[in-house]
Amino acid sequence: MSESLWQRARALFEASLELPEAEREAYLRRESGDDAALLEEALMLAKHDSSAPDDFVVPPTMHASEDSPAGLKLGEFVLDRELGRGAMGVVYLATQTTLEREVALKVLSLGLTSTEASVERFHREARAAARLDHPHIVRVLTDGHSENTHWFAMEYVRGHSLDDEIRWLVDEGARPPGAPRLPGPRDPDHIPVIARLVAEAASALSHAHSRGVVHRDVKPSNLLLTADLKLKLVDFGIARDDSLGSLTRSDQLIGSAPYMSPEQARIVHLTVDHRTDVYSLGVVLYELLTLRRPYTGATSHEVLLRLQSQEPTPLARLNDRVPRDLAVICQHAMSKRPEERYPTAAAFEEDLRRFLRHEAIRARPPGPLRRAARLCGRHRAALAVAATALVALTVGALLTRHMGEVQAAEAELAPARALLAETDWSAVEDGELIAARAALDVARARGLRGAERAVAEAFDARLSELKRAWSGSAVALARSGTQAVASGLDDGRGHDEVVQSSRLFQRLATLFPGDSPALSGDAFAPRLTLHATTDAGAPCTGRVSYRRLDPLTAVAGDRVEVGPLPIDGAALPLGHLRVIVELDGFGLRELSRFVTAGATLDLSLVARADQDDTAGMVLLPAATCTHPAHALSPLAGRTIEVPALWLDECEVSVRDWREYLAAHRRLTPATWLAEIPPGSDQELLPMVLVSFEEARAYAEWRGKRLPSHAEWMRAARGPGAGRTWPWGDGPAASNVGRGAVPMGYDAERLAAYLAHAAPVRSFEGARTPEGVYHLFGNVMEWTESHLAEVEDLGGGATRIRPRYDARILAGCAWNAGPEYDLRNIAQRGIGPADRLITGGFRCARSAAP
């Protein structure tokens, strides 16, 4: 997903929050128009913002699901059902068998287990919280992992979040039956109960701060209200732990915009310490007292802008029942300058306790000088206009024209002056820089005076400095990322560097059109060379295009034309692409590749008439598919539009593979194939021990490709919410559970395969209603979908990081246990050593280019 699409989806979603919950989906669909990608992302944000189940509270980026792997074991834990889901993983209700107790088990998503940093961040959250022992902090009990699955266990809490409570106080009719309830706004106990709850949260934060842990994401959804109306602090996923170091950059914007402190929002200017939690808790108190946030906006950027430049509406104006002392406490906690806030969370708690005991509080309202300073800051523009008008009236009509010129000049220079006050122009929108430069051009045409000339020269110098810095960074990132990709050892950061360089090149081209070609990044653009011939060696004619594949779902995007055959050095975008070749007289060919900066994609095709044959394939119409929840699946919980496709009715067999080898005499047959007599029934077994690249080469020789994970699941489960099993919802009709794979010699594993694998056209009862065999059982199957790491950016925001050095195998093989189902996947590298005795493949083809 592009950065611009994410920003548009986020803005649309945040605008929908101003509406009642029941009206939000209709609003999102109406405002998205025909942009399906925008609608999908906005709906996903809305889905993640929905409330959690009543008996366990999780942040609003999680959602409940009834489709969970009951009975699945992870170490000493047996899963019962899913409680919620978020950017880092899935939370399950589980039983810890060794102690016979219920726990909440947080399981890291598979896409996040692919780098050390992601796994470390996950366990770091557990370690940070485990160091804390406080009655108002959810306890972490233990953490661990089993092979590639990582988890940690927390105490199981019944209740709901303050976020839910605030929504239900606004709309009491939405409260689920039996849910615990705070006193309402007109109830005499409302104010003291809120003060007591916030004091409990301040006590929890004080304990965390004393252990060197700063939460950095204090908000109502991370404050749990238990069944007996006590408060529990959760989610230390972006906490800063002084004893563990930081896994976030010092210039990274982290947290949730409505609850960020000013220093969090402008992290490059001020040091963020424990007082940021004091500010955020002050915002929570404000929202509990008024049932509205102090700063709102259509986008996060607008919220942060108002946070920096405005004061919140006074509490008394929104709720005249709030006592003056409590309003002063809230105002003191929310002071924009950290040094003017409570110095510690303990001091915040103490004032709240004093208020509850009807004692004098220590905080004092701002004096007249501070109020005047705030007034000037809030109404700077109005005061400037008033001053100008006063001078004009005093001097008289003779100065009217001069003042008009001064005001016009000031208006022309104002955008440049404002930008010169910004420290980091990389965070400034390109449009603001372009608009400021255009206004300066108008001023230059009029003629610049001394002070004006100094502003223009300073702006030009900063812009030139920006050009040098960005172009240098773009080139360095492109080279570094390309080298990491070429090494074959990249863990995903190389791809990130390539993407960052591409964005910088795009921004340079926007800001400095017509400048040096180096600024466009052309030197690092991937190139495509493609030739096609018949099997007799004659050149083929036709047209070439490509579609970008979504990094998470591998669903193809819009088609982009490249040109007629042959192609020599055509520029390509970065990322996972499906190159489409429409051969005159020979039909369609599809070649999926991951392309990186500076790479040359050199492809050649040998066209045969029989390659366009769909015999032995099943046509699957386009369908909308909702994928079931599972901790290890990157498609979990997503609804995806899968275009129509052709899919092989069965796996590629040993006999099929031998035909491929015969056509490519240079390929050396695997030694184990000698164990299978030519012409025997064993030749009908699925081909195994094939690497990803070998499977892809076979598919392209047939004029096909490998299916994506989403396409494979569409075939296995059907459209909509889908089937439990490929053949329906009845008992298993496959060879799953036939036997285990020995851990000993290859000969033993081969013997297990020969004994338990079934011919590719067998088990009629295991066919799908559309006629596809063995989508559950026999072998796991290669897909063209790569792993995708979902990186938590904080505040509910995530970023997808593709892992192109590994691919997903879908389904279960003959050795799978009874606890496995269609949600299970495996992942394997794409190198020649990554072969499985339980891994095979089948081929696919798009129904339309």
Tab-separated table of N, CA and C in Angstrom, residues 266-361:
chain	number	residue	atom	x	y	z
A	266	ARG	N	6.266	16.908	18.520
A	266	ARG	CA	7.408	17.595	17.921
A	266	ARG	C	8.673	17.041	18.546
A	267	ILE	N	8.862	15.750	18.355
A	267	ILE	CA	9.904	15.026	19.081
A	267	ILE	C	11.309	15.483	18.728
A	268	VAL	N	11.482	16.114	17.556
A	268	VAL	CA	12.829	16.568	17.198
A	268	VAL	C	13.235	17.805	17.981
A	269	HIS	N	12.284	18.438	18.677
A	269	HIS	CA	12.592	19.681	19.368
A	269	HIS	C	12.814	19.497	20.857
A	270	LEU	N	12.095	18.569	21.476
A	270	LEU	CA	12.141	18.429	22.916
A	270	LEU	C	12.386	16.987	23.305
A	271	THR	N	12.968	16.807	24.478
A	271	THR	CA	13.171	15.473	25.011
A	271	THR	C	11.857	14.956	25.588
A	272	VAL	N	11.522	13.719	25.266
A	272	VAL	CA	10.306	13.103	25.778
A	272	VAL	C	10.677	12.263	26.993
A	273	ASP	N	10.088	12.597	28.166
A	273	ASP	CA	10.359	11.818	29.368
A	273	ASP	C	9.048	11.402	30.004
A	274	HIS	N	9.085	11.058	31.301
A	274	HIS	CA	7.898	10.536	31.970
A	274	HIS	C	6.756	11.543	32.011
A	275	ARG	N	7.054	12.845	31.833
A	275	ARG	CA	5.994	13.847	31.899
A	275	ARG	C	5.052	13.773	30.698
A	276	THR	N	5.477	13.069	29.632
A	276	THR	CA	4.550	12.882	28.514
A	276	THR	C	3.363	12.034	28.942
A	277	ASP	N	3.589	11.036	29.834
A	277	ASP	CA	2.486	10.225	30.363
A	277	ASP	C	1.564	11.051	31.242
A	278	VAL	N	2.125	12.030	31.994
A	278	VAL	CA	1.301	12.920	32.815
A	278	VAL	C	0.347	13.706	31.920
A	279	TYR	N	0.876	14.238	30.825
A	279	TYR	CA	0.030	14.998	29.899
A	279	TYR	C	-1.080	14.116	29.329
A	280	SER	N	-0.730	12.932	28.831
A	280	SER	CA	-1.728	12.052	28.208
A	280	SER	C	-2.810	11.657	29.197
A	281	LEU	N	-2.431	11.406	30.462
A	281	LEU	CA	-3.438	11.063	31.468
A	281	LEU	C	-4.315	12.268	31.768
A	282	GLY	N	-3.743	13.479	31.693
A	282	GLY	CA	-4.563	14.678	31.826
A	282	GLY	C	-5.612	14.765	30.735
A	283	VAL	N	-5.247	14.377	29.494
A	283	VAL	CA	-6.210	14.356	28.389
A	283	VAL	C	-7.314	13.342	28.672
A	284	VAL	N	-6.957	12.187	29.232
A	284	VAL	CA	-7.963	11.177	29.585
A	284	VAL	C	-8.933	11.749	30.619
A	285	LEU	N	-8.413	12.445	31.635
A	285	LEU	CA	-9.279	13.074	32.635
A	285	LEU	C	-10.209	14.091	31.981
A	286	TYR	N	-9.670	14.899	31.082
A	286	TYR	CA	-10.481	15.899	30.360
A	286	TYR	C	-11.616	15.199	29.604
A	287	GLU	N	-11.299	14.119	28.902
A	287	GLU	CA	-12.315	13.428	28.105
A	287	GLU	C	-13.359	12.770	28.998
A	288	LEU	N	-12.957	12.206	30.128
A	288	LEU	CA	-13.921	11.599	31.041
A	288	LEU	C	-14.879	12.638	31.620
A	289	LEU	N	-14.384	13.859	31.854
A	289	LEU	CA	-15.208	14.906	32.449
A	289	LEU	C	-16.126	15.584	31.437
A	290	THR	N	-15.721	15.588	30.162
A	290	THR	CA	-16.495	16.314	29.143
A	290	THR	C	-17.103	15.399	28.085
A	291	LEU	N	-16.643	14.149	28.034
A	291	LEU	CA	-17.062	13.179	27.007
A	291	LEU	C	-16.683	13.655	25.613
A	292	ARG	N	-15.615	14.425	25.514
A	292	ARG	CA	-15.065	14.822	24.222
A	292	ARG	C	-13.575	15.081	24.392
A	293	ARG	N	-12.833	14.937	23.284
A	293	ARG	CA	-11.383	15.142	23.330
A	293	ARG	C	-11.054	16.627	23.235
A	294	PRO	N	-9.948	17.043	23.822
A	294	PRO	CA	-9.615	18.473	23.785
A	294	PRO	C	-9.253	18.978	22.394
A	295	TYR	N	-8.685	18.099	21.560
A	295	TYR	CA	-8.307	18.501	20.199
A	295	TYR	C	-8.850	17.472	19.222
A	296	THR	N	-9.565	17.932	18.226
A	296	THR	CA	-10.095	17.057	17.185
A	296	THR	C	-9.731	17.620	15.827
A	297	GLY	N	-9.906	16.816	14.797
A	297	GLY	CA	-9.619	17.245	13.438
A	297	GLY	C	-9.937	16.145	12.459
A	298	ALA	N	-9.978	16.484	11.180
A	298	ALA	CA	-10.283	15.490	10.151
A	298	ALA	C	-9.139	14.517	9.951
A	299	THR	N	-7.913	14.925	10.305
A	299	THR	CA	-6.746	14.060	10.153
A	299	THR	C	-5.880	14.168	11.404
A	300	SER	N	-4.964	13.223	11.550
A	300	SER	CA	-4.019	13.282	12.660
A	300	SER	C	-3.174	14.550	12.574
A	301	HIS	N	-2.783	14.927	11.353
A	301	HIS	CA	-1.990	16.139	11.174
A	301	HIS	C	-2.735	17.355	11.703
A	302	GLU	N	-4.036	17.435	11.424
A	302	GLU	CA	-4.821	18.571	11.898
A	302	GLU	C	-4.927	18.570	13.419
A	303	VAL	N	-5.081	17.391	14.015
A	303	VAL	CA	-5.134	17.289	15.471
A	303	VAL	C	-3.828	17.796	16.082
A	304	LEU	N	-2.697	17.334	15.549
A	304	LEU	CA	-1.401	17.726	16.085
A	304	LEU	C	-1.145	19.217	15.883
A	305	LEU	N	-1.629	19.762	14.770
A	305	LEU	CA	-1.468	21.189	14.525
A	305	LEU	C	-2.221	22.006	15.577
A	306	ARG	N	-3.451	21.590	15.891
A	306	ARG	CA	-4.229	22.298	16.910
A	306	ARG	C	-3.606	22.123	18.290
A	307	LEU	N	-3.058	20.949	18.541
A	307	LEU	CA	-2.375	20.718	19.811
A	307	LEU	C	-1.236	21.711	19.998
A	308	GLN	N	-0.505	21.996	18.920
A	308	GLN	CA	0.641	22.893	19.016
A	308	GLN	C	0.228	24.355	19.131
A	309	SER	N	-0.903	24.720	18.539
A	309	SER	CA	-1.202	26.144	18.372
A	309	SER	C	-2.393	26.641	19.176
A	310	GLN	N	-3.187	25.764	19.772
A	310	GLN	CA	-4.410	26.181	20.449
A	310	GLN	C	-4.435	25.681	21.886
A	311	GLU	N	-5.297	26.304	22.688
A	311	GLU	CA	-5.601	25.822	24.027
A	311	GLU	C	-6.944	25.108	23.985
A	312	PRO	N	-7.137	24.069	24.808
A	312	PRO	CA	-8.425	23.375	24.793
A	312	PRO	C	-9.538	24.249	25.353
A	313	THR	N	-10.770	23.952	24.969
A	313	THR	CA	-11.913	24.664	25.539
A	313	THR	C	-11.949	24.443	27.050
A	314	PRO	N	-12.094	25.499	27.853
A	314	PRO	CA	-12.097	25.324	29.316
A	314	PRO	C	-13.143	24.303	29.748
A	315	LEU	N	-12.796	23.520	30.758
A	315	LEU	CA	-13.691	22.471	31.247
A	315	LEU	C	-15.041	23.030	31.684
A	316	ALA	N	-15.016	24.164	32.377
A	316	ALA	CA	-16.255	24.733	32.913
A	316	ALA	C	-17.239	25.083	31.805
A	317	ARG	N	-16.715	25.387	30.618
A	317	ARG	CA	-17.588	25.744	29.508
A	317	ARG	C	-18.305	24.518	28.942
A	318	LEU	N	-17.698	23.331	29.128
A	318	LEU	CA	-18.275	22.095	28.592
A	318	LEU	C	-19.044	21.311	29.643
A	319	ASN	N	-18.666	21.470	30.909
A	319	ASN	CA	-19.355	20.761	31.994
A	319	ASN	C	-19.291	21.638	33.240
A	320	ASP	N	-20.402	22.345	33.517
A	320	ASP	CA	-20.404	23.287	34.640
A	320	ASP	C	-20.447	22.591	35.995
A	321	ARG	N	-20.526	21.250	36.006
A	321	ARG	CA	-20.537	20.503	37.262
A	321	ARG	C	-19.124	20.152	37.741
A	322	VAL	N	-18.101	20.392	36.906
A	322	VAL	CA	-16.729	20.071	37.295
A	322	VAL	C	-16.248	21.089	38.325
A	323	PRO	N	-15.852	20.638	39.517
A	323	PRO	CA	-15.363	21.585	40.540
A	323	PRO	C	-14.113	22.315	40.055
A	324	ARG	N	-13.932	23.527	40.568
A	324	ARG	CA	-12.814	24.356	40.127
A	324	ARG	C	-11.483	23.666	40.383
A	325	ASP	N	-11.305	23.033	41.552
A	325	ASP	CA	-10.027	22.411	41.872
A	325	ASP	C	-9.704	21.276	40.898
A	326	LEU	N	-10.709	20.493	40.527
A	326	LEU	CA	-10.455	19.393	39.589
A	326	LEU	C	-10.115	19.951	38.213
A	327	ALA	N	-10.752	21.056	37.818
A	327	ALA	CA	-10.417	21.694	36.542
A	327	ALA	C	-8.972	22.194	36.555
A	328	VAL	N	-8.531	22.742	37.702
A	328	VAL	CA	-7.151	23.212	37.811
A	328	VAL	C	-6.178	22.040	37.719
A	329	ILE	N	-6.513	20.906	38.376
A	329	ILE	CA	-5.664	19.720	38.309
A	329	ILE	C	-5.513	19.262	36.857
A	330	CYS	N	-6.634	19.197	36.149
A	330	CYS	CA	-6.600	18.754	34.742
A	330	CYS	C	-5.794	19.724	33.887
A	331	GLN	N	-6.026	21.032	34.094
A	331	GLN	CA	-5.307	22.047	33.321
A	331	GLN	C	-3.809	21.981	33.601
A	332	HIS	N	-3.450	21.751	34.868
A	332	HIS	CA	-2.036	21.673	35.239
A	332	HIS	C	-1.366	20.467	34.584
A	333	ALA	N	-2.055	19.322	34.576
A	333	ALA	CA	-1.496	18.115	33.953
A	333	ALA	C	-1.322	18.281	32.452
A	334	MET	N	-2.196	19.115	31.830
A	334	MET	CA	-2.171	19.283	30.374
A	334	MET	C	-1.387	20.520	29.925
A	335	SER	N	-0.581	21.082	30.782
A	335	SER	CA	0.233	22.230	30.362
A	335	SER	C	1.112	21.845	29.182
A	336	LYS	N	1.203	22.731	28.211
A	336	LYS	CA	1.962	22.395	27.000
A	336	LYS	C	3.456	22.275	27.283
A	337	ARG	N	3.959	23.052	28.197
A	337	ARG	CA	5.385	22.990	28.532
A	337	ARG	C	5.587	21.964	29.649
A	338	PRO	N	6.455	20.962	29.442
A	338	PRO	CA	6.634	19.921	30.462
A	338	PRO	C	6.990	20.461	31.838
A	339	GLU	N	7.793	21.533	31.883
A	339	GLU	CA	8.219	22.065	33.173
A	339	GLU	C	7.083	22.740	33.934
A	340	GLU	N	5.951	23.019	33.261
A	340	GLU	CA	4.809	23.637	33.928
A	340	GLU	C	3.783	22.610	34.386
A	341	ARG	N	4.002	21.315	34.060
A	341	ARG	CA	3.108	20.243	34.489
A	341	ARG	C	3.488	19.736	35.875
A	342	TYR	N	2.715	18.740	36.338
A	342	TYR	CA	3.146	18.013	37.522
A	342	TYR	C	4.503	17.381	37.217
A	343	PRO	N	5.459	17.501	38.129
A	343	PRO	CA	6.790	16.952	37.836
A	343	PRO	C	6.807	15.430	37.769
A	344	THR	N	5.844	14.773	38.427
A	344	THR	CA	5.778	13.310	38.427
A	344	THR	C	4.319	12.871	38.405
A	345	ALA	N	4.109	11.623	38.022
A	345	ALA	CA	2.763	11.055	38.098
A	345	ALA	C	2.315	10.940	39.548
A	346	ALA	N	3.282	10.740	40.470
A	346	ALA	CA	2.938	10.666	41.889
A	346	ALA	C	2.360	11.994	42.383
A	347	ALA	N	2.918	13.110	41.907
A	347	ALA	CA	2.389	14.422	42.294
A	347	ALA	C	0.982	14.623	41.740
A	348	PHE	N	0.742	14.149	40.524
A	348	PHE	CA	-0.587	14.192	39.920
A	348	PHE	C	-1.560	13.381	40.787
A	349	GLU	N	-1.164	12.173	41.152
A	349	GLU	CA	-2.019	11.317	41.983
A	349	GLU	C	-2.312	11.988	43.327
A	350	GLU	N	-1.282	12.562	43.937
A	350	GLU	CA	-1.453	13.175	45.250
A	350	GLU	C	-2.482	14.304	45.213
A	351	ASP	N	-2.448	15.145	44.164
A	351	ASP	CA	-3.438	16.220	44.078
A	351	ASP	C	-4.844	15.673	43.901
A	352	LEU	N	-4.976	14.588	43.127
A	352	LEU	CA	-6.297	13.962	42.969
A	352	LEU	C	-6.782	13.397	44.298
A	353	ARG	N	-5.878	12.781	45.067
A	353	ARG	CA	-6.269	12.262	46.378
A	353	ARG	C	-6.659	13.421	47.320
A	354	ARG	N	-5.926	14.533	47.259
A	354	ARG	CA	-6.275	15.698	48.066
A	354	ARG	C	-7.669	16.205	47.691
A	355	PHE	N	-7.950	16.249	46.410
A	355	PHE	CA	-9.284	16.678	45.967
A	355	PHE	C	-10.355	15.761	46.542
A	356	LEU	N	-10.116	14.449	46.493
A	356	LEU	CA	-11.100	13.493	47.001
A	356	LEU	C	-11.259	13.607	48.521
A	357	ARG	N	-10.193	14.032	49.223
A	357	ARG	CA	-10.264	14.188	50.680
A	357	ARG	C	-10.728	15.600	51.075
A	358	HIS	N	-11.066	16.407	50.070
A	358	HIS	CA	-11.516	17.787	50.284
A	358	HIS	C	-10.428	18.628	50.955
A	359	GLU	N	-9.167	18.361	50.568
A	359	GLU	CA	-8.037	19.136	51.061
A	359	GLU	C	-7.588	20.105	49.972
A	360	ALA	N	-6.805	21.088	50.346
A	360	ALA	CA	-6.289	22.063	49.381
A	360	ALA	C	-5.314	21.381	48.418
A	361	ILE	N	-5.500	21.605	47.131
A	361	ILE	CA	-4.592	21.023	46.142
A	361	ILE	C	-3.352	21.891	46.018
